[in-house]
Short mmCIF file of C-alpha atoms in Angstrom, two decimals:
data_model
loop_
_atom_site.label_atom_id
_atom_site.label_comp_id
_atom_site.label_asym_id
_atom_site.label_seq_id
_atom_site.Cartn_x
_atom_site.Cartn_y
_atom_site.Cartn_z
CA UNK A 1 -86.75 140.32 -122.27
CA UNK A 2 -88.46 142.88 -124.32
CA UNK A 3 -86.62 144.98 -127.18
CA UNK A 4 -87.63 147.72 -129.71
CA UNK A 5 -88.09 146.12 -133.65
CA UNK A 6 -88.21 148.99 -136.32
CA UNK A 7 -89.92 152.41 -135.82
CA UNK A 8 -92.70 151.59 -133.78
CA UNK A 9 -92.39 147.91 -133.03
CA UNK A 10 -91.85 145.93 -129.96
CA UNK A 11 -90.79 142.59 -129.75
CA UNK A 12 -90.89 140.47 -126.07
CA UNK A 13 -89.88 136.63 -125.15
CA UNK A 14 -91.00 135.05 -121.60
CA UNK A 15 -89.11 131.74 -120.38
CA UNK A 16 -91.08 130.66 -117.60
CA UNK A 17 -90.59 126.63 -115.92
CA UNK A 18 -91.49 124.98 -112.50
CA UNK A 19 -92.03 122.16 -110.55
CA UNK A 20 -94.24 120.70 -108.22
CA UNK A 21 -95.37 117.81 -105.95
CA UNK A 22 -98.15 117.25 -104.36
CA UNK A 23 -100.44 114.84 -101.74
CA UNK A 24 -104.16 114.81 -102.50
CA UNK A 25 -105.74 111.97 -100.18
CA UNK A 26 -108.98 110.92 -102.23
CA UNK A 27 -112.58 110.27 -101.68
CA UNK A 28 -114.27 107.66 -98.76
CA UNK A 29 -117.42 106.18 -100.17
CA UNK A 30 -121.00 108.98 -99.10
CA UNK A 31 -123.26 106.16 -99.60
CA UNK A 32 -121.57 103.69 -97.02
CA UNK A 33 -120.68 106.56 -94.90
CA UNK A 34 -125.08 107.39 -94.92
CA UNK A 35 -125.47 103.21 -94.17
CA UNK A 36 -123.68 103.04 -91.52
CA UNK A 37 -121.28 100.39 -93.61
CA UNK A 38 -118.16 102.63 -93.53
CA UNK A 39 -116.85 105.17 -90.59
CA UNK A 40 -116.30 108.58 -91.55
CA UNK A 41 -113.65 108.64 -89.60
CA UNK A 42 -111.76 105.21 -91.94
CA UNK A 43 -108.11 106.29 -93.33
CA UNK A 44 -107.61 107.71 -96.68
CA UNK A 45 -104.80 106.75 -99.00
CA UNK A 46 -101.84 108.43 -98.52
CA UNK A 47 -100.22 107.41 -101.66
CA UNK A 48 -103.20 109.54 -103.09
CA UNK A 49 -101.32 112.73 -104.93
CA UNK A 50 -98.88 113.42 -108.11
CA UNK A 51 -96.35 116.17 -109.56
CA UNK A 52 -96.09 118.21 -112.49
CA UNK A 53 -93.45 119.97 -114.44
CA UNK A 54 -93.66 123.02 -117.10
CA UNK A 55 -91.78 124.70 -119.41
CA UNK A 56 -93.28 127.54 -120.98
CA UNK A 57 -91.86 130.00 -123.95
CA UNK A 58 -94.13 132.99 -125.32
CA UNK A 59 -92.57 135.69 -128.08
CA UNK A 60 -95.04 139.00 -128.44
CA UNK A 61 -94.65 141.09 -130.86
CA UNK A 62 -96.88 144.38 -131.08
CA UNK A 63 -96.15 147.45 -133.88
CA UNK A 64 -98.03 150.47 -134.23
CA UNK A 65 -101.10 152.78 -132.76
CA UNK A 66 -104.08 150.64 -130.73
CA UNK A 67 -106.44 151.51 -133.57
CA UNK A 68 -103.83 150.66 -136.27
CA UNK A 69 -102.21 147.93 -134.68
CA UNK A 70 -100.25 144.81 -136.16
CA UNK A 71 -99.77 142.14 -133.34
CA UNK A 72 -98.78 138.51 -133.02
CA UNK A 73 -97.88 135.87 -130.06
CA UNK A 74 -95.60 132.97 -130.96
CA UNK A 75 -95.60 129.89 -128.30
CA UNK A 76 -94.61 126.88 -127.11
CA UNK A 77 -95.02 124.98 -124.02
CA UNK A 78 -94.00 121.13 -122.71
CA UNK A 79 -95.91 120.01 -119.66
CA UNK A 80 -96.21 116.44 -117.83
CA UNK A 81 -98.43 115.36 -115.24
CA UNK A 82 -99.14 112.89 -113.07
CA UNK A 83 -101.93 112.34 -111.04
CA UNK A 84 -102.47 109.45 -108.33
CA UNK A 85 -106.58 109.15 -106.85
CA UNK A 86 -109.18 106.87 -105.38
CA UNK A 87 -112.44 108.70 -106.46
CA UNK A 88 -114.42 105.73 -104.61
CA UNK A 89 -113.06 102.80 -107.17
CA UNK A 90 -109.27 102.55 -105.97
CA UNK A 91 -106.84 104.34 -106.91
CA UNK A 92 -105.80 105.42 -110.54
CA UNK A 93 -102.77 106.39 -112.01
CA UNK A 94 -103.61 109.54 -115.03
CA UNK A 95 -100.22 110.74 -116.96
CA UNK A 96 -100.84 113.57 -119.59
CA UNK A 97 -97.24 114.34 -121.25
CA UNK A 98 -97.94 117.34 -123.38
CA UNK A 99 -96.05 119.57 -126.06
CA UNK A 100 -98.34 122.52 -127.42
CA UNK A 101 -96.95 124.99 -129.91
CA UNK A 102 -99.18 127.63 -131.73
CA UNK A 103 -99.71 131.54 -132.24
CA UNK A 104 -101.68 134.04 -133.09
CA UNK A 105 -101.75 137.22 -135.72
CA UNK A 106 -104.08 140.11 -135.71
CA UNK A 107 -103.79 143.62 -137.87
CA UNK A 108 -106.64 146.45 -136.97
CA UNK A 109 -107.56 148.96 -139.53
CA UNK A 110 -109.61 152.44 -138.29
CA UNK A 111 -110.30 155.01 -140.70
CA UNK A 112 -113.54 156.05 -142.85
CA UNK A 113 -115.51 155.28 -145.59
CA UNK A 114 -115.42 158.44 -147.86
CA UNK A 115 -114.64 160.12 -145.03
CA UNK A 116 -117.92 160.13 -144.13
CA UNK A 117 -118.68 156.34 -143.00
CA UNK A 118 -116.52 154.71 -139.88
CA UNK A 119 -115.39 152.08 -140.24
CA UNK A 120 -112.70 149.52 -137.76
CA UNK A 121 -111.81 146.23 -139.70
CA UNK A 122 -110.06 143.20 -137.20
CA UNK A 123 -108.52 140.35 -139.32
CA UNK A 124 -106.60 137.75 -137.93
CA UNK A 125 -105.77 133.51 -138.05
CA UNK A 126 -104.35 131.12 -135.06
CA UNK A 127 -102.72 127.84 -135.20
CA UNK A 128 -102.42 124.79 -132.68
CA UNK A 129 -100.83 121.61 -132.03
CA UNK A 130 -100.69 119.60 -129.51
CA UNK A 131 -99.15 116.30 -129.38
CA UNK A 132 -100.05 113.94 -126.68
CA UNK A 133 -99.28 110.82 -124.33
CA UNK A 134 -101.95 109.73 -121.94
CA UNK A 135 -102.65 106.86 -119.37
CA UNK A 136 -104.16 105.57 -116.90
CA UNK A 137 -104.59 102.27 -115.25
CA UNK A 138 -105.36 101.09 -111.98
CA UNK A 139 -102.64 100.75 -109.23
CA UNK A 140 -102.27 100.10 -105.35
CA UNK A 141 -99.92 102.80 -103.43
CA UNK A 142 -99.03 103.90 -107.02
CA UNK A 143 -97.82 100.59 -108.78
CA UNK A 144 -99.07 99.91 -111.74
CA UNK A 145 -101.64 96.75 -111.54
CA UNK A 146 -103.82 96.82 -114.89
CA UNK A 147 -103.47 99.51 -117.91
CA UNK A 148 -106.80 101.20 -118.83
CA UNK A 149 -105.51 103.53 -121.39
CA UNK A 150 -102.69 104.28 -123.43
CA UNK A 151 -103.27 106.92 -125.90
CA UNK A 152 -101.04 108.91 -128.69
CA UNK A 153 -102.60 111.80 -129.85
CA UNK A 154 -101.52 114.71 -132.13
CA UNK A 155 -104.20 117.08 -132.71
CA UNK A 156 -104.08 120.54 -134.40
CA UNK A 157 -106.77 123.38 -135.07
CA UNK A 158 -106.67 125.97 -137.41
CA UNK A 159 -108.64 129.29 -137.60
CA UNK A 160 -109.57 132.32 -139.20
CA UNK A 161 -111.56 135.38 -137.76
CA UNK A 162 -112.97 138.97 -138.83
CA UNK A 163 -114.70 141.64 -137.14
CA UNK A 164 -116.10 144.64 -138.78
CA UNK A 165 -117.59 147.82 -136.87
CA UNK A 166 -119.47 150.60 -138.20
CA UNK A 167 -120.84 153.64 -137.36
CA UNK A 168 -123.15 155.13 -139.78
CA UNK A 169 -124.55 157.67 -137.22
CA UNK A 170 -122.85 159.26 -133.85
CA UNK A 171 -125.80 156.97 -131.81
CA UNK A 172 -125.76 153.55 -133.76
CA UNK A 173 -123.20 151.82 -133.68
CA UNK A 174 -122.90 148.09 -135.91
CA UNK A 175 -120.92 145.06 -135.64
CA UNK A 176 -120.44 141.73 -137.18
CA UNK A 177 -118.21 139.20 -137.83
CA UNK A 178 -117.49 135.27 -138.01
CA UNK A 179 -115.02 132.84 -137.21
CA UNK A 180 -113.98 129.37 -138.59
CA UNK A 181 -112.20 126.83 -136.76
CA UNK A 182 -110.98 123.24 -138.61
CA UNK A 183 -109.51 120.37 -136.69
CA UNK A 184 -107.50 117.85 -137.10
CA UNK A 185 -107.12 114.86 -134.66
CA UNK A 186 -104.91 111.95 -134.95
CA UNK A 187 -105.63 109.14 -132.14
CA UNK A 188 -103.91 106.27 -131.90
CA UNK A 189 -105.31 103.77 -129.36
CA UNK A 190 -101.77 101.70 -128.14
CA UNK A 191 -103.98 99.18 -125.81
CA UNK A 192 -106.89 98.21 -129.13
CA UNK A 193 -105.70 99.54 -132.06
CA UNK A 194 -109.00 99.16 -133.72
CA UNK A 195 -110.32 102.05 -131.69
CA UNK A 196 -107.87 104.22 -133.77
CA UNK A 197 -109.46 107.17 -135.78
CA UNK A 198 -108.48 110.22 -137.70
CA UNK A 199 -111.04 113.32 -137.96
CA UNK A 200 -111.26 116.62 -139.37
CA UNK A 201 -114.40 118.48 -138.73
CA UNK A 202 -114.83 122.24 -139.21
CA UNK A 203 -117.25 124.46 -137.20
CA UNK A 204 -118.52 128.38 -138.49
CA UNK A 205 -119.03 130.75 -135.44
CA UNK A 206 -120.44 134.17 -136.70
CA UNK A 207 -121.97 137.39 -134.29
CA UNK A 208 -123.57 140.05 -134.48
CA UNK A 209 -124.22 143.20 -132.80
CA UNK A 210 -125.89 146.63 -132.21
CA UNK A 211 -125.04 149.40 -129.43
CA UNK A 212 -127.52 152.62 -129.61
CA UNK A 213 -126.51 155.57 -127.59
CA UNK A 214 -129.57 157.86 -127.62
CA UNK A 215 -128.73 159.70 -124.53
CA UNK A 216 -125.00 160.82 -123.70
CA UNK A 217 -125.48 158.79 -120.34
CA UNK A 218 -128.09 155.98 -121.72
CA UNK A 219 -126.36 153.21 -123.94
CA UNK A 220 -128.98 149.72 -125.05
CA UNK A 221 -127.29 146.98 -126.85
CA UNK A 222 -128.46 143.68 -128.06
CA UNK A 223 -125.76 140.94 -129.08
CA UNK A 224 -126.08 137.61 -131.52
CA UNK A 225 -122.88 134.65 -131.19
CA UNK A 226 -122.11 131.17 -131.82
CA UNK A 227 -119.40 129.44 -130.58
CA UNK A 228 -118.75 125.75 -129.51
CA UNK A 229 -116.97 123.10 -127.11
CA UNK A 230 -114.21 121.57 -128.89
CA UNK A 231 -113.62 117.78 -128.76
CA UNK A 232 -111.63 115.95 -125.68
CA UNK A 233 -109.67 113.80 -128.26
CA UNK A 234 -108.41 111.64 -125.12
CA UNK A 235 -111.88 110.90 -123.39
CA UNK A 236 -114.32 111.79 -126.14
CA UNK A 237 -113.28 109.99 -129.33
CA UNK A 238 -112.95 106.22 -128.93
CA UNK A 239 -116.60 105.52 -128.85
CA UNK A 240 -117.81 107.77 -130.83
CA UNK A 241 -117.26 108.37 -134.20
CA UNK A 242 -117.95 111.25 -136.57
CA UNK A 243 -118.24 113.55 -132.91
CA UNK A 244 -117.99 117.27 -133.99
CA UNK A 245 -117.57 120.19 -131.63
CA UNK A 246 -121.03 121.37 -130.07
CA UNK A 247 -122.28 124.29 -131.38
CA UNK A 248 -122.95 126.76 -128.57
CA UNK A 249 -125.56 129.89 -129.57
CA UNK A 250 -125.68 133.14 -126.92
CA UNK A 251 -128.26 135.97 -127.12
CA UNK A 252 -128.33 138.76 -124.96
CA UNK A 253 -129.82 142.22 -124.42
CA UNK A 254 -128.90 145.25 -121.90
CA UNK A 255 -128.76 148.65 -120.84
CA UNK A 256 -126.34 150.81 -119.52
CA UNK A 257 -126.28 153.95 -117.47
CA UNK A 258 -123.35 156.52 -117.06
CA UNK A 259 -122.84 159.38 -115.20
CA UNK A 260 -119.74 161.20 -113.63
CA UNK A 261 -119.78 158.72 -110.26
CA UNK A 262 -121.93 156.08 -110.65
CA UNK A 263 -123.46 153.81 -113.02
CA UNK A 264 -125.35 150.82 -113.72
CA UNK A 265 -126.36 148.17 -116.30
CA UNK A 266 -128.52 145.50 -116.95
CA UNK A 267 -128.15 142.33 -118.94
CA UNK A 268 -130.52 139.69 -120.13
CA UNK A 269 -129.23 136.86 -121.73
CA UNK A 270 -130.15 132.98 -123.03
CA UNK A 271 -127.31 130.46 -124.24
CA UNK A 272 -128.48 126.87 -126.16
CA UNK A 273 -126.12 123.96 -126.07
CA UNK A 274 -126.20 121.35 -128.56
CA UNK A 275 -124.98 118.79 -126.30
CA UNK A 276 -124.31 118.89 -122.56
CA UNK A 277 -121.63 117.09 -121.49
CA UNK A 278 -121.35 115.64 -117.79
CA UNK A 279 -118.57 113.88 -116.09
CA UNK A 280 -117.86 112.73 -112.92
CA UNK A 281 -114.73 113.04 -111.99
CA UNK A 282 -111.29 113.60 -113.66
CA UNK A 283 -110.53 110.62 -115.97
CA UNK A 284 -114.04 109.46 -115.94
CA UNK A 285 -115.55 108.84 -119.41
CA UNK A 286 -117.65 112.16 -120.61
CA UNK A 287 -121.30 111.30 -120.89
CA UNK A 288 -123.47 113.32 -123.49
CA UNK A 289 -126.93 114.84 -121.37
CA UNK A 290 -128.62 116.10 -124.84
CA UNK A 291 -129.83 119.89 -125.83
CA UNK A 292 -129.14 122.45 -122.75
CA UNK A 293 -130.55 126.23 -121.72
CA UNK A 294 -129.37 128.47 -119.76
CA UNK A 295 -131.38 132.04 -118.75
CA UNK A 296 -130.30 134.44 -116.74
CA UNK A 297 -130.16 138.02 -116.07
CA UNK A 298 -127.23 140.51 -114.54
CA UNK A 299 -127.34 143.95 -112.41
CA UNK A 300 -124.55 145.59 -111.79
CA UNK A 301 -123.92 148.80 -109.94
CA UNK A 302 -120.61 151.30 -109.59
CA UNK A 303 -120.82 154.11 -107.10
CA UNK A 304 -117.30 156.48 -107.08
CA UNK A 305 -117.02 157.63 -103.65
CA UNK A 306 -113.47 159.04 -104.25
CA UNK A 307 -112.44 160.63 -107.34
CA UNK A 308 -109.01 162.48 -107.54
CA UNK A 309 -106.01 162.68 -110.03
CA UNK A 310 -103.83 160.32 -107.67
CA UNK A 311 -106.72 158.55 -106.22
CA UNK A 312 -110.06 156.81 -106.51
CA UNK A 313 -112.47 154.75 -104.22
CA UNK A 314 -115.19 152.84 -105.89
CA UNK A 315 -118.15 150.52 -104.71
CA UNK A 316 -119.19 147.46 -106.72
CA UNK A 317 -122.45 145.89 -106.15
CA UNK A 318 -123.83 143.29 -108.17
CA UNK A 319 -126.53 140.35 -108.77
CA UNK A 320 -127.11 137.55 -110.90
CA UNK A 321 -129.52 134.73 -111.48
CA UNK A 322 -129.60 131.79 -114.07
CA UNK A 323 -132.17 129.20 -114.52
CA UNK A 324 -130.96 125.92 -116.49
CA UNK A 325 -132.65 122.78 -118.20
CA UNK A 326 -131.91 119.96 -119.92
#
């Protein structure tokens, strides 16, 4: 349903729900299947499999001109899930029962400096909480045998974020900006109490970035970001206390050309993670690898073979390597 608000505003709410069910047969053991010990050919469970259910409503709400813009997004959502699996162990029963509210506000400002200077200013905040029940525990063609887990968690995460551009000449082109995210997670362990915790940590993500246009086809960039992982309050906090989220800082440098029907860029780029995290399968614990980097580089090429009013044809070509270590 969408409807007009004011002069220039626009207001829309989405109701969106389904169901499903589904059979998943699990995992025969690769190492006994290599010695010989187990056939590849040996039954999996058929019990193996779950369902889920969703319920999902969104409210946008948009007023004004792209450059002068006033937006927001209003949500909430209730999912539950169940998921039956023999990853080699047996099989495990996971439930995640899930209510999420949160949303989002952003205003843009474009004008000049003394009308001589210009200038785009992005300011904006989000909010999330999500309050949890999760489980597992072992079972045999789905009953229940032994509890492993039995977690209540109500986490939220607040955040505030700017963005400023500027263009002191018609080639150069500036940018930078910063975002801070604070969260609050409150587990409470149902099976050991004792492995109950509360945390709050907070985690300062700013970028940077330059675009020169020297040529009216040629543009060269370089970009500067940090970001993070956030914390899996249901697999990553019993165990370890005082985790924060992992900072995560991206560099990259490029060029691009443009001309009427084709173009093409190139990208160089290196990310560092603070902590690499690793597990094996879903419901798994996480384990923590240490210090990670990733290098890599991009091509990509357009050709417009068809270019009309009512019509186009375009083709894409593109390449990309990455070389990673722990």
């Amino acid at each position: 349903m969408t409807t007009r608000v004011g002069t220039d505003g626009q207001l829309s709410v989405n109701l969106q729900a389904y169901g499903s069910t589904f059979g998943a047969p699990g995992y025969i053991n690769r190492d006994a299947v290599l010695a010989g010990t187990l056939s590849p050919r040996t039954a999996v469970n058929s019990t193996d499999g779950g369902n889920r259910t969703y319920e999902n409503l969104v409210a946008n709400y948009s007023a004004g001109a792209p450059d002068q813009e006033l937006s927001g997004v209003l949500y909430v959502n209730h999912s539950l899930s169940n998921r039956y699996a023999d990853f080699g162990g047996g099989q495990r029963w996971q439930q995640d029962d899930r209510v999420t509210a949160g949303g989002t506000v952003r205003k843009v400002w474009t004008g000049a400096v003394g009308d001589v200077l210009p200038v785009q200013l992005l300011v904006g905040g989000n909010w999330r909480t999500d309050s949890i029940g999760a489980f597992q525990g072992s079972t045999v063609a789905r009953a229940l045998v032994n509890p492993t887990a039995n977690l209540g968690i109500d986490q939220t995460s607040l955040a505030g974020f700017a963005q400023l551009q500027v263009k002191p000449l018609e080639w150069l082109k500036l940018t930078g900006g910063g975002r801070y995210d604070r969260f609050f997670y409150d587990l409470k362990d149902n099976l050991t109490p004792a492995n109950s915790q509360a945390l709050s940590p907070g985690v300062l993500s700013p970028k940077a970035g330059v675009s020169i246009t020297p040529l009216s086809w040629l543009e060269l960039y370089a970009n500067y970001g940090q970001g993070f992982r956030s914390i899996d309050a249901a697999l990553e906090v019993i165990g370890n206390p005082g985790i924060k989220p992992f900072k995560i800082e991206s560099k990259e440098v490029g060029a691009q050309l443009r001309f009427d029907r084709f173009s093409f860029q190139v990208d160089a780029w290196s990310t560092f993670s603070e902590n690499e995290s690793f597990q094996q399968a879903p419901g798994l614990p996480v384990s923590f690898l240490g210090h990670a980097r990733r290098d890599g580089f991009d091509l990509d090429a357009r050709l417009l073979l068809v270019k009309a009013p009512d019509r186009s044809l375009a083709l894409f070509a593109n390449y990309g390597e990455v070389t990673a270590r722990l």
